[in-house]
PDB file of C-alpha atoms in Angstrom:
ATOM      1  CA  ALA A   9      32.094  62.543  33.478  1.00  0.00           C
ATOM      2  CA  PHE A  10      33.298  63.837  29.978  1.00  0.00           C
ATOM      3  CA  GLU A  11      33.295  61.133  27.063  1.00  0.00           C
ATOM      4  CA  GLN A  12      34.953  62.873  24.491  1.00  0.00           C
ATOM      5  CA  PRO A  13      35.543  67.358  23.518  1.00  0.00           C
ATOM      6  CA  GLY A  14      31.957  68.405  23.285  1.00  0.00           C
ATOM      7  CA  ARG A  15      29.696  65.616  24.603  1.00  0.00           C
ATOM      8  CA  PHE A  16      28.706  65.591  28.594  1.00  0.00           C
ATOM      9  CA  HIS A  17      28.076  62.068  30.202  1.00  0.00           C
ATOM     10  CA  ASN A  18      23.676  63.077  30.985  1.00  0.00           C
ATOM     11  CA  PRO A  19      22.257  59.801  32.421  1.00  0.00           C
ATOM     12  CA  ALA A  20      19.131  60.319  29.512  1.00  0.00           C
ATOM     13  CA  GLY A  21      22.138  59.561  26.916  1.00  0.00           C
ATOM     14  CA  PRO A  22      25.223  62.083  25.406  1.00  0.00           C
ATOM     15  CA  TRP A  23      24.058  65.830  24.148  1.00  0.00           C
ATOM     16  CA  SER A  24      25.969  67.190  21.369  1.00  0.00           C
ATOM     17  CA  THR A  25      27.745  70.957  21.878  1.00  0.00           C
ATOM     18  CA  GLU A  26      26.551  71.838  18.473  1.00  0.00           C
ATOM     19  CA  LEU A  27      24.741  75.315  17.518  1.00  0.00           C
ATOM     20  CA  SER A  28      22.900  75.375  14.664  1.00  0.00           C
ATOM     21  CA  GLY A  29      20.616  77.650  13.071  1.00  0.00           C
ATOM     22  CA  GLY A  30      19.877  81.240  14.636  1.00  0.00           C
ATOM     23  CA  LEU A  31      21.023  84.710  14.869  1.00  0.00           C
ATOM     24  CA  SER A  32      24.679  84.874  14.346  1.00  0.00           C
ATOM     25  CA  THR A  33      26.335  88.418  14.785  1.00  0.00           C
ATOM     26  CA  GLN A  34      29.915  90.393  14.481  1.00  0.00           C
ATOM     27  CA  PHE A  35      31.701  93.242  15.119  1.00  0.00           C
ATOM     28  CA  ARG A  36      35.152  94.076  14.432  1.00  0.00           C
ATOM     29  CA  MET A  37      37.416  97.278  14.611  1.00  0.00           C
ATOM     30  CA  GLY A  38      41.080  97.412  13.457  1.00  0.00           C
ATOM     31  CA  PHE A  39      44.485  99.864  12.782  1.00  0.00           C
ATOM     32  CA  ASN A  40      45.253  99.183   9.268  1.00  0.00           C
ATOM     33  CA  ILE A  41      49.042  99.895   8.976  1.00  0.00           C
ATOM     34  CA  GLU A  42      50.004 101.026   5.242  1.00  0.00           C
ATOM     35  CA  GLY A  43      47.354  99.094   3.664  1.00  0.00           C
ATOM     36  CA  TYR A  44      49.803  96.006   3.786  1.00  0.00           C
ATOM     37  CA  ALA A  45      48.317  94.687   7.718  1.00  0.00           C
ATOM     38  CA  ALA A  46      46.125  95.288  10.175  1.00  0.00           C
ATOM     39  CA  LEU A  47      45.602  95.005  14.295  1.00  0.00           C
ATOM     40  CA  GLU A  48      42.123  93.513  15.164  1.00  0.00           C
ATOM     41  CA  ALA A  49      40.713  92.644  17.664  1.00  0.00           C
ATOM     42  CA  MET A  50      36.377  90.736  17.180  1.00  0.00           C
ATOM     43  CA  ALA A  51      33.907  89.793  19.410  1.00  0.00           C
ATOM     44  CA  GLN A  52      31.427  87.374  17.683  1.00  0.00           C
ATOM     45  CA  ALA A  53      28.119  85.546  18.915  1.00  0.00           C
ATOM     46  CA  HIS A  54      25.938  83.239  17.802  1.00  0.00           C
ATOM     47  CA  ALA A  55      22.244  81.913  19.943  1.00  0.00           C
ATOM     48  CA  SER A  56      18.932  80.108  19.222  1.00  0.00           C
ATOM     49  CA  ASN A  57      15.970  79.706  21.282  1.00  0.00           C
ATOM     50  CA  LEU A  58      17.485  82.405  23.404  1.00  0.00           C
ATOM     51  CA  SER A  59      13.888  83.728  24.413  1.00  0.00           C
ATOM     52  CA  ASP A  60      13.136  79.906  25.919  1.00  0.00           C
ATOM     53  CA  GLU A  61      14.834  79.793  29.197  1.00  0.00           C
ATOM     54  CA  SER A  62      14.391  75.454  28.572  1.00  0.00           C
ATOM     55  CA  ARG A  63      15.701  75.106  24.884  1.00  0.00           C
ATOM     56  CA  ARG A  64      18.305  78.439  24.778  1.00  0.00           C
ATOM     57  CA  ASN A  65      21.723  77.641  23.594  1.00  0.00           C
ATOM     58  CA  TRP A  66      24.534  80.491  22.577  1.00  0.00           C
ATOM     59  CA  ALA A  67      28.509  81.091  22.196  1.00  0.00           C
ATOM     60  CA  ALA A  68      30.432  83.893  22.198  1.00  0.00           C
ATOM     61  CA  HIS A  69      34.059  84.690  20.968  1.00  0.00           C
ATOM     62  CA  TRP A  70      36.527  87.086  21.138  1.00  0.00           C
ATOM     63  CA  HIS A  71      39.849  87.281  19.786  1.00  0.00           C
ATOM     64  CA  LEU A  72      42.742  89.782  18.773  1.00  0.00           C
ATOM     65  CA  GLY A  73      45.804  89.562  16.201  1.00  0.00           C
ATOM     66  CA  PRO A  74      47.404  90.547  12.731  1.00  0.00           C
ATOM     67  CA  ARG A  75      45.177  90.809   9.454  1.00  0.00           C
ATOM     68  CA  ILE A  76      46.883  90.755   6.408  1.00  0.00           C
ATOM     69  CA  TYR A  77      46.563  91.245   3.302  1.00  0.00           C
ATOM     70  CA  PRO A  78      49.632  89.485   1.275  1.00  0.00           C
ATOM     71  CA  LEU A  79      48.433  91.166  -2.396  1.00  0.00           C
ATOM     72  CA  TRP A  80      48.284  94.583  -1.400  1.00  0.00           C
ATOM     73  CA  HIS A  81      51.785  95.790  -3.144  1.00  0.00           C
ATOM     74  CA  TRP A  82      51.184  94.214  -6.140  1.00  0.00           C
ATOM     75  CA  ARG A  83      47.212  95.782  -6.957  1.00  0.00           C
ATOM     76  CA  ALA A  84      48.304  98.988  -9.187  1.00  0.00           C
ATOM     77  CA  GLU A  85      49.571  95.155 -11.305  1.00  0.00           C
ATOM     78  CA  LEU A  86      46.382  93.895 -11.326  1.00  0.00           C
ATOM     79  CA  PRO A  87      43.673  93.891 -13.770  1.00  0.00           C
ATOM     80  CA  GLU A  88      41.692  97.146 -13.237  1.00  0.00           C
ATOM     81  CA  LYS A  89      38.116  95.141 -12.022  1.00  0.00           C
ATOM     82  CA  LEU A  90      40.656  93.163  -9.805  1.00  0.00           C
ATOM     83  CA  GLN A  91      42.016  95.870  -7.518  1.00  0.00           C
ATOM     84  CA  ARG A  92      38.780  96.497  -4.967  1.00  0.00           C
ATOM     85  CA  LEU A  93      39.283  92.454  -4.521  1.00  0.00           C
ATOM     86  CA  GLU A  94      40.753  92.586  -1.091  1.00  0.00           C
ATOM     87  CA  PRO A  95      41.951  88.707   0.012  1.00  0.00           C
ATOM     88  CA  SER A  96      43.300  88.023   3.254  1.00  0.00           C
ATOM     89  CA  ILE A  97      44.295  86.426   6.780  1.00  0.00           C
ATOM     90  CA  PHE A  98      43.173  86.497   9.667  1.00  0.00           C
ATOM     91  CA  PHE A  99      45.218  84.887  12.914  1.00  0.00           C
ATOM     92  CA  GLY A 100      44.105  85.618  16.688  1.00  0.00           C
ATOM     93  CA  TRP A 101      44.309  84.765  19.984  1.00  0.00           C
ATOM     94  CA  GLY A 102      41.237  85.299  23.002  1.00  0.00           C
ATOM     95  CA  GLY A 103      37.945  83.023  24.230  1.00  0.00           C
ATOM     96  CA  SER A 104      35.326  81.393  23.415  1.00  0.00           C
ATOM     97  CA  TRP A 105      32.522  80.595  25.806  1.00  0.00           C
ATOM     98  CA  GLN A 106      29.811  78.011  25.077  1.00  0.00           C
ATOM     99  CA  VAL A 107      26.378  77.503  27.665  1.00  0.00           C
ATOM    100  CA  TYR A 108      23.384  75.349  26.918  1.00  0.00           C
ATOM    101  CA  ASN A 109      20.190  73.992  28.215  1.00  0.00           C
ATOM    102  CA  PRO A 110      20.130  70.279  27.520  1.00  0.00           C
ATOM    103  CA  ASN A 111      17.411  69.738  30.911  1.00  0.00           C
ATOM    104  CA  GLY A 112      15.619  72.686  30.761  1.00  0.00           C
ATOM    105  CA  ASN A 113      16.682  73.542  33.949  1.00  0.00           C
ATOM    106  CA  SER A 114      20.100  74.711  34.077  1.00  0.00           C
ATOM    107  CA  GLU A 115      22.916  76.912  31.574  1.00  0.00           C
ATOM    108  CA  ILE A 116      25.715  74.570  31.327  1.00  0.00           C
ATOM    109  CA  GLY A 117      28.873  74.918  29.104  1.00  0.00           C
ATOM    110  CA  TRP A 118      32.287  75.527  28.073  1.00  0.00           C
ATOM    111  CA  SER A 119      34.534  78.713  28.425  1.00  0.00           C
ATOM    112  CA  GLY A 120      38.279  78.982  28.009  1.00  0.00           C
ATOM    113  CA  LEU A 121      40.883  81.980  26.857  1.00  0.00           C
ATOM    114  CA  GLY A 122      43.741  81.194  24.645  1.00  0.00           C
ATOM    115  CA  THR A 123      41.302  80.148  21.701  1.00  0.00           C
ATOM    116  CA  PHE A 124      42.787  80.356  18.010  1.00  0.00           C
ATOM    117  CA  ARG A 125      40.989  81.749  14.989  1.00  0.00           C
ATOM    118  CA  PHE A 126      42.372  81.772  11.688  1.00  0.00           C
ATOM    119  CA  GLY A 127      40.792  83.460   8.867  1.00  0.00           C
ATOM    120  CA  LEU A 128      40.588  83.848   5.210  1.00  0.00           C
ATOM    121  CA  GLY A 129      38.692  86.494   3.521  1.00  0.00           C
ATOM    122  CA  LEU A 130      37.749  88.031   0.218  1.00  0.00           C
ATOM    123  CA  GLU A 131      36.365  91.990   0.006  1.00  0.00           C
ATOM    124  CA  TYR A 132      35.338  94.091  -2.310  1.00  0.00           C
ATOM    125  CA  PHE A 133      35.518  97.580  -2.926  1.00  0.00           C
ATOM    126  CA  VAL A 134      31.675  98.959  -3.089  1.00  0.00           C
ATOM    127  CA  LEU A 135      33.110 102.199  -2.613  1.00  0.00           C
ATOM    128  CA  SER A 136      36.143 104.169  -0.746  1.00  0.00           C
ATOM    129  CA  TYR A 137      34.968 103.537   2.639  1.00  0.00           C
ATOM    130  CA  MET A 138      32.601 100.548   2.289  1.00  0.00           C
ATOM    131  CA  LYS A 139      33.527  97.196   1.499  1.00  0.00           C
ATOM    132  CA  LEU A 140      30.962  93.415   0.679  1.00  0.00           C
ATOM    133  CA  GLY A 141      33.276  89.849   2.282  1.00  0.00           C
ATOM    134  CA  LEU A 142      33.579  86.502   2.595  1.00  0.00           C
ATOM    135  CA  ASP A 143      35.069  85.276   5.553  1.00  0.00           C
ATOM    136  CA  TYR A 144      35.845  82.053   6.165  1.00  0.00           C
ATOM    137  CA  TYR A 145      36.951  80.862  10.089  1.00  0.00           C
ATOM    138  CA  HIS A 146      38.171  78.718  12.329  1.00  0.00           C
ATOM    139  CA  VAL A 147      37.913  78.763  15.611  1.00  0.00           C
ATOM    140  CA  SER A 148      39.872  75.899  17.799  1.00  0.00           C
ATOM    141  CA  ALA A 149      38.562  76.587  21.644  1.00  0.00           C
ATOM    142  CA  PRO A 150      40.187  74.076  24.378  1.00  0.00           C
ATOM    143  CA  TYR A 151      37.876  75.112  26.956  1.00  0.00           C
ATOM    144  CA  ASP A 152      39.424  75.612  31.372  1.00  0.00           C
ATOM    145  CA  THR A 153      36.174  75.555  32.925  1.00  0.00           C
ATOM    146  CA  PHE A 154      33.022  73.907  33.243  1.00  0.00           C
ATOM    147  CA  ILE A 155      29.860  76.206  33.807  1.00  0.00           C
ATOM    148  CA  PHE A 156      27.593  73.761  36.165  1.00  0.00           C
ATOM    149  CA  ASN A 157      24.821  76.701  36.404  1.00  0.00           C
ATOM    150  CA  PHE A 158      26.041  80.141  34.574  1.00  0.00           C
ATOM    151  CA  SER A 159      22.975  82.280  35.813  1.00  0.00           C
ATOM    152  CA  ASP A 160      23.730  81.298  39.269  1.00  0.00           C
ATOM    153  CA  GLY A 161      27.699  81.667  37.385  1.00  0.00           C
ATOM    154  CA  ILE A 162      28.956  78.474  39.577  1.00  0.00           C
ATOM    155  CA  THR A 163      32.161  77.157  37.441  1.00  0.00           C
ATOM    156  CA  GLY A 164      34.635  74.281  38.465  1.00  0.00           C
ATOM    157  CA  GLY A 165      38.256  74.241  37.048  1.00  0.00           C
ATOM    158  CA  VAL A 166      38.454  70.980  34.038  1.00  0.00           C
ATOM    159  CA  ASP A 167      41.317  69.101  32.376  1.00  0.00           C
ATOM    160  CA  SER A 168      41.404  71.150  29.057  1.00  0.00           C
ATOM    161  CA  ASP A 169      43.665  68.751  27.581  1.00  0.00           C
ATOM    162  CA  ARG A 170      40.444  66.424  27.506  1.00  0.00           C
ATOM    163  CA  VAL A 171      37.654  69.614  26.562  1.00  0.00           C
ATOM    164  CA  GLY A 172      37.651  71.912  23.500  1.00  0.00           C
ATOM    165  CA  ALA A 173      35.647  72.225  20.948  1.00  0.00           C
ATOM    166  CA  SER A 174      35.938  73.498  16.979  1.00  0.00           C
ATOM    167  CA  PHE A 175      34.028  76.528  14.780  1.00  0.00           C
ATOM    168  CA  ASN A 176      33.882  76.704  11.143  1.00  0.00           C
ATOM    169  CA  GLN A 177      32.079  79.595  10.602  1.00  0.00           C
ATOM    170  CA  VAL A 178      31.526  81.067   7.321  1.00  0.00           C
ATOM    171  CA  LEU A 179      30.259  85.181   7.008  1.00  0.00           C
ATOM    172  CA  LEU A 180      29.089  87.304   4.864  1.00  0.00           C
ATOM    173  CA  THR A 181      30.765  90.887   5.842  1.00  0.00           C
ATOM    174  CA  MET A 182      29.867  94.646   5.523  1.00  0.00           C
ATOM    175  CA  ASN A 183      32.900  97.003   6.118  1.00  0.00           C
ATOM    176  CA  PHE A 184      33.454 100.106   6.974  1.00  0.00           C
ATOM    177  CA  HIS A 185      36.155 102.394   6.714  1.00  0.00           C
ATOM    178  CA  PHE A 186      37.907 105.440   8.467  1.00  0.00           C
ATOM    179  CA  GLY A 187      40.353 107.596   8.142  1.00  0.00           C
ATOM    180  CA  VAL A 188      42.303 110.373   8.488  1.00  0.00           C
ATOM    181  CA  GLU A 189      43.410 112.306   5.449  1.00  0.00           C
ATOM    182  CA  ASP A 190      47.454 114.648   5.280  1.00  0.00           C
TER     183      ASP A 190
END
């Protein structure tokens, strides 16, 4: 039985779906429209204890949406040193998965479509084709599927109004731009 979003009743006591530590990675690709906005697709993963089957846990997300660059139009009016800074706002829709092994014998978790991502970014052009950045994302993931055993693909439906999770992420990024000159 579910006690509250993000917690599953276990006879040994409740366990948390909180991920901390471990390896994180992100892949982001987009099509920029005249510098003002971009349509982006991104995939992210976070994992710890991957080599230890009895303690392995991970989360994965994919999202598609627009990234808006609100200061692009006024960039030339900024002082020269600030012209290389590029703040952005991202809104995305996608899917999320979380898998845990709380008992050491079967990987359980949740998955769902309809997750929402909101992000704020600040990037700095180091070179004309490369920028370094700092991104903050908030992911809200209502889950509609409970995973009884991930390795065997055994799942079941859940009341997604009761099961969900929120993720806050802070990422250091390195982005490369490729384009076609006229």
